[in-house]
Structure formats: structure tokens, C-alpha cells
Amino acid sequence: MTTEQGKSLKFRYLPCLLDLDAQKYLAAEIGKIMLVAPLFQPTMPSSGKPFSVEMTNCGALGWVSDKDGGYRYQAAHPVTGLPWPPMPEVLIELWRKVAQTPVMPEACLINLYQGAAKMGSHQNRDEQDFSTPVLSVSLGNEAVFHVGGLNRRDPKTRLTLKSGDVILLEGESRLAFHRIDRVRPGTSALVPGGGRINLTLRRVTAPMQAAV
Ligand code: MD3
């Protein structure tokens, strides 16, 4: 993919990286997290309009949004006030294998898409660090994903994300506009009650720079 400036927006797409057993194990770990850190419905800054996607997090920091505070990361669940549960070891292992950086992720945002839930076009830019990649894992029903460039109006490429697919957003693609327009019901039995879960592992704070 190329922008007007001709910079390529390459991301690493690893279809079916997780086999069915790995998907089941990970889905069960996420189910346990949801018992401690229940799903919440984020709302848009200023308008207060609720997202159609329900969310929770694991890791030291979690992404939240509401009318008063806007988009941000915080160490506590917005409803329970408790710290987020730790990231499951399997996710840390996946990060080590795929991200290939000594920098560790601090947040894992868990998005649950049920029914007509979708996510509008946006960039992930609430972090202090854009140099570390973002790792995305899809579980459950398939979704139609659109990814463009660094400008909202750049043309988008369409991709169907399936259960077990992993994407690494590195370099220029780290700040690409993207959206999920629809989830295809009945395309996977992995998520209880149907639906789709997407995990994104993110570095939030600036990693330490070595003195030279
Ligand atoms: C960016 N999540 O959490 S996966 C988000 O499926 C988000 O729930 C979507 O958008 C979801 O912010 C998409 C993340 C993703 C995947 C591929 C990309 C973001 C990307 C490729 C380029 C740029």
C-alpha cells in the first residue's frame, strides 16, 4: 500500500497463525479476564454517544473513553476501580515471537463485537510511543476490515479478518486509518453466544532510551 507521499504502509499479516486449540485456549483466558474486569461500554468524548463495541483490558494499563475524560489509558477499570488483570502468558509469548522487540506491551485492549457492532475509521494515537508495533489478534466471527493511509481520505484496502489471524502494525502502518465495518454472523463458534473478539497489544509509555 502507498500513500500520496509514496511511503509504503506495510503491515505483517499472519493469517491463521493460531490453530483452533490455541484460539480456544486464548478465548478461555479472555473469558476469565472478563469475570474480573467486566466489559464496559465506552462513550465518545464530548458527545457522550456510546460505542457499539464493548471493551475491557488486561495488562498494566487499559484504554478507556468517556464524555468527560476523553480517550486515555489508565491503570484502573472505569467501573470497578480495580487494577486490570495481568496479560495472559500466551499473549506475552505471542508478542515475543511476532513483534521481535525487547520493548514489552503495557496494554491489551479487548474489543467485543456482537450483533451490529462496528468501529468507525480512526488512528491509534493515544499512546506516547509510536515506534513500538501494535499486535492484533482476531477471535470468533469474521470481520471486514479496511485499512488506509496516514490521511483520513487515503484509499483503503479491504481484508477479511478470521479467527486466529494476527496482524503486526509496524513502521508507517502503526498510524494508518482503519475501521471494522461489519462482522459476519455464524462464521465461527469460538466466542460463546457468537460475536467477535479482537485483542490489540500496545506499548503506551515511551520505552527507555539508552544513553550514548
Ligand atoms: C491499523 N481494532 O482496537 S484490529 C482498535 O478488529 C481497532 O477490533 C480493530 O481498530 C478490531 O483500535 C482492528 C487493529 C488493526 C489491524 C490492522 C491494522 C489496526 C491496524 C492495519 C493497519 C493499521
PDB file of N, CA and C in Angstrom, residues 114-208:
ATOM      1  N   GLN A 114     -20.674  -7.666  19.001  1.00  0.00           N
ATOM      2  CA  GLN A 114     -21.844  -8.544  18.942  1.00  0.00           C
ATOM      3  C   GLN A 114     -22.910  -7.841  18.131  1.00  0.00           C
ATOM      4  N   GLY A 115     -23.778  -8.611  17.482  1.00  0.00           N
ATOM      5  CA  GLY A 115     -24.844  -8.009  16.679  1.00  0.00           C
ATOM      6  C   GLY A 115     -24.275  -7.100  15.615  1.00  0.00           C
ATOM      7  N   ALA A 116     -24.765  -5.872  15.568  1.00  0.00           N
ATOM      8  CA  ALA A 116     -24.376  -4.932  14.503  1.00  0.00           C
ATOM      9  C   ALA A 116     -23.172  -4.069  14.889  1.00  0.00           C
ATOM     10  N   ALA A 117     -22.451  -4.457  15.943  1.00  0.00           N
ATOM     11  CA  ALA A 117     -21.324  -3.614  16.398  1.00  0.00           C
ATOM     12  C   ALA A 117     -20.292  -3.419  15.294  1.00  0.00           C
ATOM     13  N   LYS A 118     -19.768  -2.207  15.194  1.00  0.00           N
ATOM     14  CA  LYS A 118     -18.689  -1.913  14.249  1.00  0.00           C
ATOM     15  C   LYS A 118     -17.814  -0.812  14.836  1.00  0.00           C
ATOM     16  N   MET A 119     -16.688  -0.551  14.179  1.00  0.00           N
ATOM     17  CA  MET A 119     -15.818   0.517  14.669  1.00  0.00           C
ATOM     18  C   MET A 119     -15.460   1.440  13.523  1.00  0.00           C
ATOM     19  N   GLY A 120     -15.761   2.716  13.668  1.00  0.00           N
ATOM     20  CA  GLY A 120     -15.521   3.713  12.619  1.00  0.00           C
ATOM     21  C   GLY A 120     -14.043   3.971  12.393  1.00  0.00           C
ATOM     22  N   SER A 121     -13.768   4.665  11.282  1.00  0.00           N
ATOM     23  CA  SER A 121     -12.386   4.924  10.886  1.00  0.00           C
ATOM     24  C   SER A 121     -11.653   5.789  11.920  1.00  0.00           C
ATOM     25  N   HIS A 122     -10.490   5.331  12.312  1.00  0.00           N
ATOM     26  CA  HIS A 122      -9.697   6.054  13.320  1.00  0.00           C
ATOM     27  C   HIS A 122      -8.223   5.662  13.211  1.00  0.00           C
ATOM     28  N   GLN A 123      -7.386   6.439  13.883  1.00  0.00           N
ATOM     29  CA  GLN A 123      -5.973   6.079  14.065  1.00  0.00           C
ATOM     30  C   GLN A 123      -5.793   5.710  15.535  1.00  0.00           C
ATOM     31  N   ASN A 124      -4.813   4.875  15.839  1.00  0.00           N
ATOM     32  CA  ASN A 124      -4.487   4.592  17.241  1.00  0.00           C
ATOM     33  C   ASN A 124      -3.336   5.524  17.611  1.00  0.00           C
ATOM     34  N   ARG A 125      -3.709   6.658  18.265  1.00  0.00           N
ATOM     35  CA  ARG A 125      -2.673   7.648  18.554  1.00  0.00           C
ATOM     36  C   ARG A 125      -2.777   8.233  19.956  1.00  0.00           C
ATOM     37  N   ASP A 126      -3.323   7.454  20.865  1.00  0.00           N
ATOM     38  CA  ASP A 126      -3.429   7.906  22.250  1.00  0.00           C
ATOM     39  C   ASP A 126      -2.223   7.465  23.071  1.00  0.00           C
ATOM     40  N   GLU A 127      -1.238   6.872  22.400  1.00  0.00           N
ATOM     41  CA  GLU A 127      -0.050   6.374  23.094  1.00  0.00           C
ATOM     42  C   GLU A 127       1.060   7.437  23.020  1.00  0.00           C
ATOM     43  N   GLN A 128       2.009   7.329  23.954  1.00  0.00           N
ATOM     44  CA  GLN A 128       3.157   8.247  23.915  1.00  0.00           C
ATOM     45  C   GLN A 128       4.255   7.695  23.006  1.00  0.00           C
ATOM     46  N   ASP A 129       4.108   6.448  22.608  1.00  0.00           N
ATOM     47  CA  ASP A 129       5.127   5.787  21.805  1.00  0.00           C
ATOM     48  C   ASP A 129       4.499   5.225  20.538  1.00  0.00           C
ATOM     49  N   PHE A 130       5.010   5.645  19.365  1.00  0.00           N
ATOM     50  CA  PHE A 130       4.524   5.099  18.097  1.00  0.00           C
ATOM     51  C   PHE A 130       5.583   4.216  17.432  1.00  0.00           C
ATOM     52  N   SER A 131       6.732   4.077  18.079  1.00  0.00           N
ATOM     53  CA  SER A 131       7.816   3.324  17.436  1.00  0.00           C
ATOM     54  C   SER A 131       7.663   1.824  17.650  1.00  0.00           C
ATOM     55  N   THR A 132       7.000   1.456  18.723  1.00  0.00           N
ATOM     56  CA  THR A 132       6.778   0.030  19.001  1.00  0.00           C
ATOM     57  C   THR A 132       5.546  -0.425  18.219  1.00  0.00           C
ATOM     58  N   PRO A 133       5.593  -1.629  17.611  1.00  0.00           N
ATOM     59  CA  PRO A 133       4.423  -2.087  16.855  1.00  0.00           C
ATOM     60  C   PRO A 133       3.195  -2.346  17.733  1.00  0.00           C
ATOM     61  N   VAL A 134       2.052  -2.467  17.079  1.00  0.00           N
ATOM     62  CA  VAL A 134       0.811  -2.911  17.721  1.00  0.00           C
ATOM     63  C   VAL A 134       0.503  -4.289  17.154  1.00  0.00           C
ATOM     64  N   LEU A 135       0.128  -5.219  18.027  1.00  0.00           N
ATOM     65  CA  LEU A 135      -0.185  -6.575  17.580  1.00  0.00           C
ATOM     66  C   LEU A 135      -1.681  -6.823  17.749  1.00  0.00           C
ATOM     67  N   SER A 136      -2.325  -7.290  16.697  1.00  0.00           N
ATOM     68  CA  SER A 136      -3.773  -7.544  16.722  1.00  0.00           C
ATOM     69  C   SER A 136      -4.053  -9.029  16.554  1.00  0.00           C
ATOM     70  N   VAL A 137      -4.950  -9.559  17.381  1.00  0.00           N
ATOM     71  CA  VAL A 137      -5.372 -10.968  17.287  1.00  0.00           C
ATOM     72  C   VAL A 137      -6.889 -10.985  17.130  1.00  0.00           C
ATOM     73  N   SER A 138      -7.394 -11.701  16.141  1.00  0.00           N
ATOM     74  CA  SER A 138      -8.836 -11.828  15.935  1.00  0.00           C
ATOM     75  C   SER A 138      -9.318 -13.198  16.371  1.00  0.00           C
ATOM     76  N   LEU A 139     -10.457 -13.237  17.051  1.00  0.00           N
ATOM     77  CA  LEU A 139     -11.061 -14.487  17.529  1.00  0.00           C
ATOM     78  C   LEU A 139     -12.555 -14.455  17.234  1.00  0.00           C
ATOM     79  N   GLY A 140     -13.109 -15.596  16.821  1.00  0.00           N
ATOM     80  CA  GLY A 140     -14.556 -15.664  16.602  1.00  0.00           C
ATOM     81  C   GLY A 140     -14.943 -15.287  15.189  1.00  0.00           C
ATOM     82  N   ASN A 141     -16.134 -14.720  15.052  1.00  0.00           N
ATOM     83  CA  ASN A 141     -16.671 -14.424  13.721  1.00  0.00           C
ATOM     84  C   ASN A 141     -15.755 -13.532  12.881  1.00  0.00           C
ATOM     85  N   GLU A 142     -15.846 -13.724  11.582  1.00  0.00           N
ATOM     86  CA  GLU A 142     -15.043 -12.936  10.639  1.00  0.00           C
ATOM     87  C   GLU A 142     -15.531 -11.496  10.578  1.00  0.00           C
ATOM     88  N   ALA A 143     -14.613 -10.606  10.270  1.00  0.00           N
ATOM     89  CA  ALA A 143     -14.983  -9.202  10.122  1.00  0.00           C
ATOM     90  C   ALA A 143     -14.330  -8.630   8.880  1.00  0.00           C
ATOM     91  N   VAL A 144     -15.000  -7.653   8.294  1.00  0.00           N
ATOM     92  CA  VAL A 144     -14.447  -6.953   7.141  1.00  0.00           C
ATOM     93  C   VAL A 144     -13.720  -5.716   7.673  1.00  0.00           C
ATOM     94  N   PHE A 145     -12.414  -5.702   7.397  1.00  0.00           N
ATOM     95  CA  PHE A 145     -11.514  -4.685   7.921  1.00  0.00           C
ATOM     96  C   PHE A 145     -11.041  -3.818   6.752  1.00  0.00           C
ATOM     97  N   HIS A 146     -10.981  -2.505   6.965  1.00  0.00           N
ATOM     98  CA  HIS A 146     -10.479  -1.599   5.925  1.00  0.00           C
ATOM     99  C   HIS A 146      -9.299  -0.833   6.480  1.00  0.00           C
ATOM    100  N   VAL A 147      -8.211  -0.827   5.759  1.00  0.00           N
ATOM    101  CA  VAL A 147      -7.039  -0.076   6.205  1.00  0.00           C
ATOM    102  C   VAL A 147      -6.564   0.860   5.101  1.00  0.00           C
ATOM    103  N   GLY A 148      -6.310   2.116   5.481  1.00  0.00           N
ATOM    104  CA  GLY A 148      -5.891   3.131   4.527  1.00  0.00           C
ATOM    105  C   GLY A 148      -4.502   3.643   4.818  1.00  0.00           C
ATOM    106  N   GLY A 149      -4.358   4.964   4.767  1.00  0.00           N
ATOM    107  CA  GLY A 149      -3.047   5.575   4.971  1.00  0.00           C
ATOM    108  C   GLY A 149      -3.045   6.528   6.140  1.00  0.00           C
ATOM    109  N   LEU A 150      -2.106   7.455   6.106  1.00  0.00           N
ATOM    110  CA  LEU A 150      -1.931   8.387   7.220  1.00  0.00           C
ATOM    111  C   LEU A 150      -2.922   9.549   7.173  1.00  0.00           C
ATOM    112  N   ASN A 151      -3.587   9.725   6.026  1.00  0.00           N
ATOM    113  CA  ASN A 151      -4.623  10.746   5.907  1.00  0.00           C
ATOM    114  C   ASN A 151      -5.969  10.046   5.831  1.00  0.00           C
ATOM    115  N   ARG A 152      -6.952  10.630   6.510  1.00  0.00           N
ATOM    116  CA  ARG A 152      -8.281  10.016   6.591  1.00  0.00           C
ATOM    117  C   ARG A 152      -8.825   9.631   5.222  1.00  0.00           C
ATOM    118  N   ARG A 153      -8.523  10.455   4.193  1.00  0.00           N
ATOM    119  CA  ARG A 153      -9.118  10.222   2.871  1.00  0.00           C
ATOM    120  C   ARG A 153      -8.303   9.289   1.982  1.00  0.00           C
ATOM    121  N   ASP A 154      -7.161   8.827   2.434  1.00  0.00           N
ATOM    122  CA  ASP A 154      -6.365   7.899   1.613  1.00  0.00           C
ATOM    123  C   ASP A 154      -7.203   6.654   1.288  1.00  0.00           C
ATOM    124  N   PRO A 155      -7.001   6.115   0.082  1.00  0.00           N
ATOM    125  CA  PRO A 155      -7.772   4.917  -0.294  1.00  0.00           C
ATOM    126  C   PRO A 155      -7.504   3.750   0.659  1.00  0.00           C
ATOM    127  N   LYS A 156      -8.537   2.953   0.863  1.00  0.00           N
ATOM    128  CA  LYS A 156      -8.414   1.836   1.797  1.00  0.00           C
ATOM    129  C   LYS A 156      -8.390   0.489   1.083  1.00  0.00           C
ATOM    130  N   THR A 157      -7.699  -0.445   1.707  1.00  0.00           N
ATOM    131  CA  THR A 157      -7.653  -1.831   1.245  1.00  0.00           C
ATOM    132  C   THR A 157      -8.528  -2.666   2.172  1.00  0.00           C
ATOM    133  N   ARG A 158      -9.227  -3.622   1.599  1.00  0.00           N
ATOM    134  CA  ARG A 158     -10.152  -4.449   2.366  1.00  0.00           C
ATOM    135  C   ARG A 158      -9.543  -5.806   2.683  1.00  0.00           C
ATOM    136  N   LEU A 159      -9.781  -6.255   3.880  1.00  0.00           N
ATOM    137  CA  LEU A 159      -9.235  -7.538   4.322  1.00  0.00           C
ATOM    138  C   LEU A 159     -10.298  -8.218   5.183  1.00  0.00           C
ATOM    139  N   THR A 160     -10.481  -9.522   5.028  1.00  0.00           N
ATOM    140  CA  THR A 160     -11.391 -10.238   5.929  1.00  0.00           C
ATOM    141  C   THR A 160     -10.568 -10.850   7.040  1.00  0.00           C
ATOM    142  N   LEU A 161     -10.818 -10.422   8.266  1.00  0.00           N
ATOM    143  CA  LEU A 161     -10.084 -10.963   9.416  1.00  0.00           C
ATOM    144  C   LEU A 161     -10.839 -12.149   9.975  1.00  0.00           C
ATOM    145  N   LYS A 162     -10.122 -13.272  10.088  1.00  0.00           N
ATOM    146  CA  LYS A 162     -10.733 -14.529  10.550  1.00  0.00           C
ATOM    147  C   LYS A 162     -10.150 -14.928  11.897  1.00  0.00           C
ATOM    148  N   SER A 163     -10.846 -15.848  12.563  1.00  0.00           N
ATOM    149  CA  SER A 163     -10.406 -16.319  13.873  1.00  0.00           C
ATOM    150  C   SER A 163      -9.007 -16.931  13.779  1.00  0.00           C
ATOM    151  N   GLY A 164      -8.104 -16.458  14.616  1.00  0.00           N
ATOM    152  CA  GLY A 164      -6.727 -16.960  14.612  1.00  0.00           C
ATOM    153  C   GLY A 164      -5.771 -16.108  13.802  1.00  0.00           C
ATOM    154  N   ASP A 165      -6.307 -15.115  13.088  1.00  0.00           N
ATOM    155  CA  ASP A 165      -5.443 -14.205  12.304  1.00  0.00           C
ATOM    156  C   ASP A 165      -4.723 -13.228  13.232  1.00  0.00           C
ATOM    157  N   VAL A 166      -3.482 -12.956  12.906  1.00  0.00           N
ATOM    158  CA  VAL A 166      -2.676 -11.998  13.673  1.00  0.00           C
ATOM    159  C   VAL A 166      -2.132 -10.957  12.699  1.00  0.00           C
ATOM    160  N   ILE A 167      -2.152  -9.693  13.112  1.00  0.00           N
ATOM    161  CA  ILE A 167      -1.559  -8.628  12.295  1.00  0.00           C
ATOM    162  C   ILE A 167      -0.587  -7.832  13.157  1.00  0.00           C
ATOM    163  N   LEU A 168       0.564  -7.543  12.606  1.00  0.00           N
ATOM    164  CA  LEU A 168       1.526  -6.676  13.283  1.00  0.00           C
ATOM    165  C   LEU A 168       1.588  -5.357  12.515  1.00  0.00           C
ATOM    166  N   LEU A 169       1.263  -4.274  13.219  1.00  0.00           N
ATOM    167  CA  LEU A 169       1.269  -2.942  12.598  1.00  0.00           C
ATOM    168  C   LEU A 169       2.555  -2.280  12.998  1.00  0.00           C
ATOM    169  N   GLU A 170       3.469  -2.186  12.048  1.00  0.00           N
ATOM    170  CA  GLU A 170       4.770  -1.614  12.396  1.00  0.00           C
ATOM    171  C   GLU A 170       5.108  -0.509  11.424  1.00  0.00           C
ATOM    172  N   GLY A 171       6.067   0.304  11.791  1.00  0.00           N
ATOM    173  CA  GLY A 171       6.512   1.386  10.919  1.00  0.00           C
ATOM    174  C   GLY A 171       5.362   2.316  10.598  1.00  0.00           C
ATOM    175  N   GLU A 172       5.233   2.669   9.324  1.00  0.00           N
ATOM    176  CA  GLU A 172       4.222   3.624   8.870  1.00  0.00           C
ATOM    177  C   GLU A 172       2.800   3.152   9.154  1.00  0.00           C
ATOM    178  N   SER A 173       2.555   1.840   9.094  1.00  0.00           N
ATOM    179  CA  SER A 173       1.181   1.340   9.261  1.00  0.00           C
ATOM    180  C   SER A 173       0.689   1.516  10.691  1.00  0.00           C
ATOM    181  N   ARG A 174       1.616   1.767  11.611  1.00  0.00           N
ATOM    182  CA  ARG A 174       1.265   1.965  13.021  1.00  0.00           C
ATOM    183  C   ARG A 174       0.227   3.073  13.188  1.00  0.00           C
ATOM    184  N   LEU A 175       0.265   4.069  12.274  1.00  0.00           N
ATOM    185  CA  LEU A 175      -0.660   5.212  12.402  1.00  0.00           C
ATOM    186  C   LEU A 175      -1.678   5.276  11.256  1.00  0.00           C
ATOM    187  N   ALA A 176      -1.873   4.166  10.572  1.00  0.00           N
ATOM    188  CA  ALA A 176      -2.830   4.152   9.455  1.00  0.00           C
ATOM    189  C   ALA A 176      -4.276   4.229   9.963  1.00  0.00           C
ATOM    190  N   PHE A 177      -5.126   4.922   9.197  1.00  0.00           N
ATOM    191  CA  PHE A 177      -6.564   4.922   9.493  1.00  0.00           C
ATOM    192  C   PHE A 177      -7.128   3.536   9.183  1.00  0.00           C
ATOM    193  N   HIS A 178      -8.029   3.073  10.027  1.00  0.00           N
ATOM    194  CA  HIS A 178      -8.620   1.752   9.834  1.00  0.00           C
ATOM    195  C   HIS A 178      -9.997   1.684  10.465  1.00  0.00           C
ATOM    196  N   ARG A 179     -10.795   0.741   9.982  1.00  0.00           N
ATOM    197  CA  ARG A 179     -12.138   0.555  10.550  1.00  0.00           C
ATOM    198  C   ARG A 179     -12.604  -0.892  10.372  1.00  0.00           C
ATOM    199  N   ILE A 180     -13.571  -1.266  11.190  1.00  0.00           N
ATOM    200  CA  ILE A 180     -14.230  -2.569  11.053  1.00  0.00           C
ATOM    201  C   ILE A 180     -15.659  -2.266  10.648  1.00  0.00           C
ATOM    202  N   ASP A 181     -16.082  -2.636   9.424  1.00  0.00           N
ATOM    203  CA  ASP A 181     -17.447  -2.270   9.057  1.00  0.00           C
ATOM    204  C   ASP A 181     -18.483  -3.287   9.398  1.00  0.00           C
ATOM    205  N   ARG A 182     -18.164  -4.560   9.280  1.00  0.00           N
ATOM    206  CA  ARG A 182     -19.210  -5.492   9.705  1.00  0.00           C
ATOM    207  C   ARG A 182     -18.631  -6.824  10.092  1.00  0.00           C
ATOM    208  N   VAL A 183     -19.343  -7.471  10.988  1.00  0.00           N
ATOM    209  CA  VAL A 183     -18.949  -8.788  11.437  1.00  0.00           C
ATOM    210  C   VAL A 183     -19.932  -9.758  10.798  1.00  0.00           C
ATOM    211  N   ARG A 184     -19.407 -10.848  10.261  1.00  0.00           N
ATOM    212  CA  ARG A 184     -20.268 -11.820   9.583  1.00  0.00           C
ATOM    213  C   ARG A 184     -20.745 -12.859  10.586  1.00  0.00           C
ATOM    214  N   PRO A 185     -22.058 -12.833  10.915  1.00  0.00           N
ATOM    215  CA  PRO A 185     -22.573 -13.761  11.928  1.00  0.00           C
ATOM    216  C   PRO A 185     -22.435 -15.213  11.476  1.00  0.00           C
ATOM    217  N   GLY A 186     -22.285 -16.100  12.436  1.00  0.00           N
ATOM    218  CA  GLY A 186     -22.276 -17.531  12.134  1.00  0.00           C
ATOM    219  C   GLY A 186     -21.046 -18.032  11.416  1.00  0.00           C
ATOM    220  N   THR A 187     -19.956 -17.284  11.407  1.00  0.00           N
ATOM    221  CA  THR A 187     -18.753 -17.734  10.700  1.00  0.00           C
ATOM    222  C   THR A 187     -17.761 -18.428  11.630  1.00  0.00           C
ATOM    223  N   SER A 188     -18.044 -18.440  12.940  1.00  0.00           N
ATOM    224  CA  SER A 188     -17.194 -19.146  13.899  1.00  0.00           C
ATOM    225  C   SER A 188     -18.018 -19.474  15.137  1.00  0.00           C
ATOM    226  N   ALA A 189     -17.675 -20.574  15.800  1.00  0.00           N
ATOM    227  CA  ALA A 189     -18.385 -20.961  17.031  1.00  0.00           C
ATOM    228  C   ALA A 189     -17.506 -20.698  18.251  1.00  0.00           C
ATOM    229  N   LEU A 190     -16.396 -20.002  18.060  1.00  0.00           N
ATOM    230  CA  LEU A 190     -15.414 -19.867  19.153  1.00  0.00           C
ATOM    231  C   LEU A 190     -15.921 -19.030  20.326  1.00  0.00           C
ATOM    232  N   VAL A 191     -16.555 -17.904  20.019  1.00  0.00           N
ATOM    233  CA  VAL A 191     -16.983 -16.981  21.077  1.00  0.00           C
ATOM    234  C   VAL A 191     -18.388 -17.391  21.550  1.00  0.00           C
ATOM    235  N   PRO A 192     -18.543 -17.682  22.853  1.00  0.00           N
ATOM    236  CA  PRO A 192     -19.858 -18.096  23.357  1.00  0.00           C
ATOM    237  C   PRO A 192     -20.914 -17.033  23.042  1.00  0.00           C
ATOM    238  N   GLY A 193     -22.045 -17.479  22.503  1.00  0.00           N
ATOM    239  CA  GLY A 193     -23.103 -16.529  22.147  1.00  0.00           C
ATOM    240  C   GLY A 193     -22.845 -15.843  20.816  1.00  0.00           C
ATOM    241  N   GLY A 194     -21.820 -16.266  20.106  1.00  0.00           N
ATOM    242  CA  GLY A 194     -21.480 -15.653  18.812  1.00  0.00           C
ATOM    243  C   GLY A 194     -20.691 -14.381  19.032  1.00  0.00           C
ATOM    244  N   GLY A 195     -20.375 -13.703  17.969  1.00  0.00           N
ATOM    245  CA  GLY A 195     -19.631 -12.460  18.082  1.00  0.00           C
ATOM    246  C   GLY A 195     -18.163 -12.612  17.748  1.00  0.00           C
ATOM    247  N   ARG A 196     -17.461 -11.512  17.889  1.00  0.00           N
ATOM    248  CA  ARG A 196     -16.052 -11.455  17.526  1.00  0.00           C
ATOM    249  C   ARG A 196     -15.285 -10.709  18.609  1.00  0.00           C
ATOM    250  N   ILE A 197     -14.102 -11.217  18.922  1.00  0.00           N
ATOM    251  CA  ILE A 197     -13.217 -10.540  19.875  1.00  0.00           C
ATOM    252  C   ILE A 197     -11.951 -10.149  19.138  1.00  0.00           C
ATOM    253  N   ASN A 198     -11.523  -8.915  19.343  1.00  0.00           N
ATOM    254  CA  ASN A 198     -10.217  -8.512  18.833  1.00  0.00           C
ATOM    255  C   ASN A 198      -9.369  -8.006  19.989  1.00  0.00           C
ATOM    256  N   LEU A 199      -8.143  -8.478  20.019  1.00  0.00           N
ATOM    257  CA  LEU A 199      -7.187  -8.047  21.040  1.00  0.00           C
ATOM    258  C   LEU A 199      -6.145  -7.183  20.358  1.00  0.00           C
ATOM    259  N   THR A 200      -5.799  -6.048  20.950  1.00  0.00           N
ATOM    260  CA  THR A 200      -4.664  -5.278  20.436  1.00  0.00           C
ATOM    261  C   THR A 200      -3.688  -5.026  21.578  1.00  0.00           C
ATOM    262  N   LEU A 201      -2.467  -5.494  21.381  1.00  0.00           N
ATOM    263  CA  LEU A 201      -1.394  -5.305  22.358  1.00  0.00           C
ATOM    264  C   LEU A 201      -0.614  -4.053  21.987  1.00  0.00           C
ATOM    265  N   ARG A 202      -0.498  -3.148  22.946  1.00  0.00           N
ATOM    266  CA  ARG A 202       0.062  -1.826  22.678  1.00  0.00           C
ATOM    267  C   ARG A 202       1.109  -1.424  23.713  1.00  0.00           C
ATOM    268  N   ARG A 203       2.120  -0.738  23.281  1.00  0.00           N
ATOM    269  CA  ARG A 203       3.031  -0.019  24.162  1.00  0.00           C
ATOM    270  C   ARG A 203       2.429   1.368  24.354  1.00  0.00           C
ATOM    271  N   VAL A 204       2.355   1.846  25.566  1.00  0.00           N
ATOM    272  CA  VAL A 204       1.722   3.143  25.830  1.00  0.00           C
ATOM    273  C   VAL A 204       2.763   4.215  26.143  1.00  0.00           C
ATOM    274  N   THR A 205       3.648   3.926  27.099  1.00  0.00           N
ATOM    275  CA  THR A 205       4.649   4.918  27.508  1.00  0.00           C
ATOM    276  C   THR A 205       5.913   4.767  26.670  1.00  0.00           C
ATOM    277  N   ALA A 206       6.708   5.827  26.628  1.00  0.00           N
ATOM    278  CA  ALA A 206       7.941   5.798  25.837  1.00  0.00           C
ATOM    279  C   ALA A 206       8.932   4.818  26.457  1.00  0.00           C
ATOM    280  N   PRO A 207       9.470   3.897  25.641  1.00  0.00           N
ATOM    281  CA  PRO A 207      10.480   2.990  26.176  1.00  0.00           C
ATOM    282  C   PRO A 207      11.738   3.787  26.539  1.00  0.00           C
ATOM    283  N   MET A 208      12.520   3.273  27.478  1.00  0.00           N
ATOM    284  CA  MET A 208      13.767   3.942  27.906  1.00  0.00           C
ATOM    285  C   MET A 208      14.757   3.988  26.763  1.00  0.00           C
TER     286      MET A 208
END
